[in-house]
Amino acid sequence: MKKSYLLFFLFFTFCNQLKAQQEEVAVKVVIQRLFDGMRAGDSVAILSVFTPKAIMQTITIDKEGKTTIQEDAVTNFVSSIGRLPKGAAFNGKFSHCGVNSFTLVKLNGEWKINYVIDTRRKQNCN
């Protein structure tokens, strides 16, 4: 009987681990689709990965050296990407470095980005 419980426990643990790995892959696919859409200048692809009320914020340091937080609507971000010629945002040149943080939510069985905050700087990027 103890062996049956042990086997059931191990099987249940394995199934949960497999499900968690599948969800992790699904989340990474959403983030990859966002960056692929940005590189391609594809506003439709970009918009498809966000929730309708997603929030985007950027932390930067202004000309006076003060930290600022800017908030923008996803639609503004998407429309600016759509107006750029393919590759113009990167154009093979350094733009900035920083960190992106994403919060995703699963809606109707599909992962979507609900919140993005990023930092941007042009120095100390090594």
mmCIF file of C-alpha atoms in Angstrom:
data_model
loop_
_atom_site.group_PDB
_atom_site.id
_atom_site.type_symbol
_atom_site.label_atom_id
_atom_site.label_comp_id
_atom_site.label_asym_id
_atom_site.label_seq_id
_atom_site.Cartn_x
_atom_site.Cartn_y
_atom_site.Cartn_z
ATOM 1 C CA MET A 1 0.000 0.000 0.000
ATOM 2 C CA LYS A 2 2.845 2.388 0.835
ATOM 3 C CA LYS A 3 4.351 1.725 -2.580
ATOM 4 C CA SER A 4 1.057 2.636 -4.244
ATOM 5 C CA TYR A 5 0.945 5.962 -2.407
ATOM 6 C CA LEU A 6 4.560 6.626 -3.278
ATOM 7 C CA LEU A 7 3.976 5.860 -6.954
ATOM 8 C CA PHE A 8 0.870 8.056 -6.999
ATOM 9 C CA PHE A 9 2.782 10.893 -5.317
ATOM 10 C CA LEU A 10 5.692 10.621 -7.762
ATOM 11 C CA PHE A 11 3.348 10.503 -10.755
ATOM 12 C CA PHE A 12 1.390 13.530 -9.488
ATOM 13 C CA THR A 13 4.626 15.460 -8.860
ATOM 14 C CA PHE A 14 5.926 14.605 -12.337
ATOM 15 C CA CYS A 15 2.679 15.739 -14.001
ATOM 16 C CA ASN A 16 2.713 19.053 -12.128
ATOM 17 C CA GLN A 17 6.351 19.649 -13.082
ATOM 18 C CA LEU A 18 5.582 18.928 -16.733
ATOM 19 C CA LYS A 19 2.635 21.360 -16.691
ATOM 20 C CA ALA A 20 4.822 24.084 -15.127
ATOM 21 C CA GLN A 21 7.458 23.606 -17.838
ATOM 22 C CA GLN A 22 4.815 23.871 -20.561
ATOM 23 C CA GLU A 23 3.495 27.127 -19.050
ATOM 24 C CA GLU A 24 7.021 28.554 -18.866
ATOM 25 C CA VAL A 25 7.542 27.822 -22.556
ATOM 26 C CA ALA A 26 4.182 29.419 -23.405
ATOM 27 C CA VAL A 27 5.129 32.611 -21.524
ATOM 28 C CA LYS A 28 8.514 32.803 -23.270
ATOM 29 C CA VAL A 29 6.783 32.450 -26.646
ATOM 30 C CA VAL A 30 4.662 35.544 -25.900
ATOM 31 C CA ILE A 31 7.745 37.626 -25.042
ATOM 32 C CA GLN A 32 9.548 36.348 -28.148
ATOM 33 C CA ARG A 33 6.532 37.287 -30.309
ATOM 34 C CA LEU A 34 6.677 40.814 -28.866
ATOM 35 C CA PHE A 35 10.348 41.293 -29.772
ATOM 36 C CA ASP A 36 9.915 39.613 -33.169
ATOM 37 C CA GLY A 37 7.034 41.996 -33.894
ATOM 38 C CA MET A 38 9.141 44.979 -32.820
ATOM 39 C CA ARG A 39 12.031 43.934 -35.076
ATOM 40 C CA ALA A 40 9.631 43.439 -37.992
ATOM 41 C CA GLY A 41 7.737 46.692 -37.335
ATOM 42 C CA ASP A 42 4.550 44.604 -37.187
ATOM 43 C CA SER A 43 2.036 46.549 -35.095
ATOM 44 C CA VAL A 44 -0.635 43.843 -35.400
ATOM 45 C CA ALA A 45 1.695 41.166 -34.013
ATOM 46 C CA ILE A 46 2.773 43.450 -31.173
ATOM 47 C CA LEU A 47 -0.765 44.389 -30.183
ATOM 48 C CA SER A 48 -1.802 40.719 -30.180
ATOM 49 C CA VAL A 49 0.397 39.899 -27.166
ATOM 50 C CA PHE A 50 -1.069 42.575 -24.846
ATOM 51 C CA THR A 51 -4.243 42.677 -22.756
ATOM 52 C CA PRO A 52 -6.676 45.458 -23.729
ATOM 53 C CA LYS A 53 -5.737 47.561 -20.672
ATOM 54 C CA ALA A 54 -2.028 46.788 -20.437
ATOM 55 C CA ILE A 55 0.255 49.340 -18.795
ATOM 56 C CA MET A 56 3.717 50.328 -20.019
ATOM 57 C CA GLN A 57 6.201 52.328 -17.964
ATOM 58 C CA THR A 58 9.796 53.398 -18.552
ATOM 59 C CA ILE A 59 12.316 54.542 -15.971
ATOM 60 C CA THR A 60 14.981 56.902 -17.312
ATOM 61 C CA ILE A 61 17.343 59.574 -16.064
ATOM 62 C CA ASP A 62 16.629 63.003 -17.520
ATOM 63 C CA LYS A 63 19.155 65.666 -18.591
ATOM 64 C CA GLU A 64 19.329 67.028 -15.029
ATOM 65 C CA GLY A 65 20.186 63.567 -13.692
ATOM 66 C CA LYS A 66 16.801 62.984 -12.074
ATOM 67 C CA THR A 67 15.050 59.630 -12.280
ATOM 68 C CA THR A 68 11.750 59.858 -14.129
ATOM 69 C CA ILE A 69 8.921 57.413 -14.678
ATOM 70 C CA GLN A 70 7.019 57.739 -17.936
ATOM 71 C CA GLU A 71 3.791 55.902 -18.661
ATOM 72 C CA ASP A 72 2.436 55.268 -22.130
ATOM 73 C CA ALA A 73 -0.546 53.478 -23.590
ATOM 74 C CA VAL A 74 0.167 50.291 -25.481
ATOM 75 C CA THR A 75 -1.661 51.727 -28.494
ATOM 76 C CA ASN A 76 0.763 54.684 -28.607
ATOM 77 C CA PHE A 77 3.735 52.338 -28.382
ATOM 78 C CA VAL A 78 2.323 50.075 -31.078
ATOM 79 C CA SER A 79 1.504 52.931 -33.441
ATOM 80 C CA SER A 80 5.026 54.334 -33.101
ATOM 81 C CA ILE A 81 6.497 50.937 -33.996
ATOM 82 C CA GLY A 82 4.167 50.653 -36.972
ATOM 83 C CA ARG A 83 5.355 54.003 -38.360
ATOM 84 C CA LEU A 84 9.011 53.041 -38.318
ATOM 85 C CA PRO A 85 10.572 51.519 -41.409
ATOM 86 C CA LYS A 86 11.597 47.912 -40.885
ATOM 87 C CA GLY A 87 14.747 47.798 -38.763
ATOM 88 C CA ALA A 88 14.890 51.555 -38.134
ATOM 89 C CA ALA A 89 14.517 51.159 -34.389
ATOM 90 C CA PHE A 90 17.779 49.236 -34.181
ATOM 91 C CA ASN A 91 19.508 49.905 -37.509
ATOM 92 C CA GLY A 92 22.529 47.961 -36.303
ATOM 93 C CA LYS A 93 23.483 50.764 -33.901
ATOM 94 C CA PHE A 94 23.536 50.865 -30.127
ATOM 95 C CA SER A 95 20.476 52.585 -28.712
ATOM 96 C CA HIS A 96 20.383 51.812 -25.001
ATOM 97 C CA CYS A 97 20.643 49.081 -22.423
ATOM 98 C CA GLY A 98 18.505 48.295 -19.429
ATOM 99 C CA VAL A 99 16.170 45.768 -17.906
ATOM 100 C CA ASN A 100 12.639 44.752 -18.909
ATOM 101 C CA SER A 101 10.122 43.291 -16.482
ATOM 102 C CA PHE A 102 6.892 41.734 -17.734
ATOM 103 C CA THR A 103 3.750 40.691 -15.893
ATOM 104 C CA LEU A 104 1.587 38.276 -17.843
ATOM 105 C CA VAL A 105 -1.901 37.009 -17.192
ATOM 106 C CA LYS A 106 -3.634 33.988 -18.654
ATOM 107 C CA LEU A 107 -6.926 35.029 -20.261
ATOM 108 C CA ASN A 108 -9.172 32.462 -21.919
ATOM 109 C CA GLY A 109 -6.303 29.967 -21.923
ATOM 110 C CA GLU A 110 -3.843 32.376 -23.568
ATOM 111 C CA TRP A 111 -0.945 34.253 -21.947
ATOM 112 C CA LYS A 112 -0.983 38.037 -22.513
ATOM 113 C CA ILE A 113 1.274 40.864 -21.322
ATOM 114 C CA ASN A 114 -0.552 43.077 -18.830
ATOM 115 C CA TYR A 115 2.305 45.214 -17.497
ATOM 116 C CA VAL A 116 5.751 46.199 -18.756
ATOM 117 C CA ILE A 117 8.308 48.326 -16.968
ATOM 118 C CA ASP A 118 11.752 48.923 -18.377
ATOM 119 C CA THR A 119 14.860 50.900 -17.565
ATOM 120 C CA ARG A 120 16.953 52.665 -20.179
ATOM 121 C CA ARG A 121 20.450 54.044 -20.049
ATOM 122 C CA LYS A 122 23.202 54.799 -22.536
ATOM 123 C CA GLN A 123 26.194 54.478 -20.195
ATOM 124 C CA ASN A 124 27.697 51.608 -18.197
ATOM 125 C CA CYS A 125 26.223 49.011 -20.514
ATOM 126 C CA ASN A 126 29.119 46.572 -20.511
#
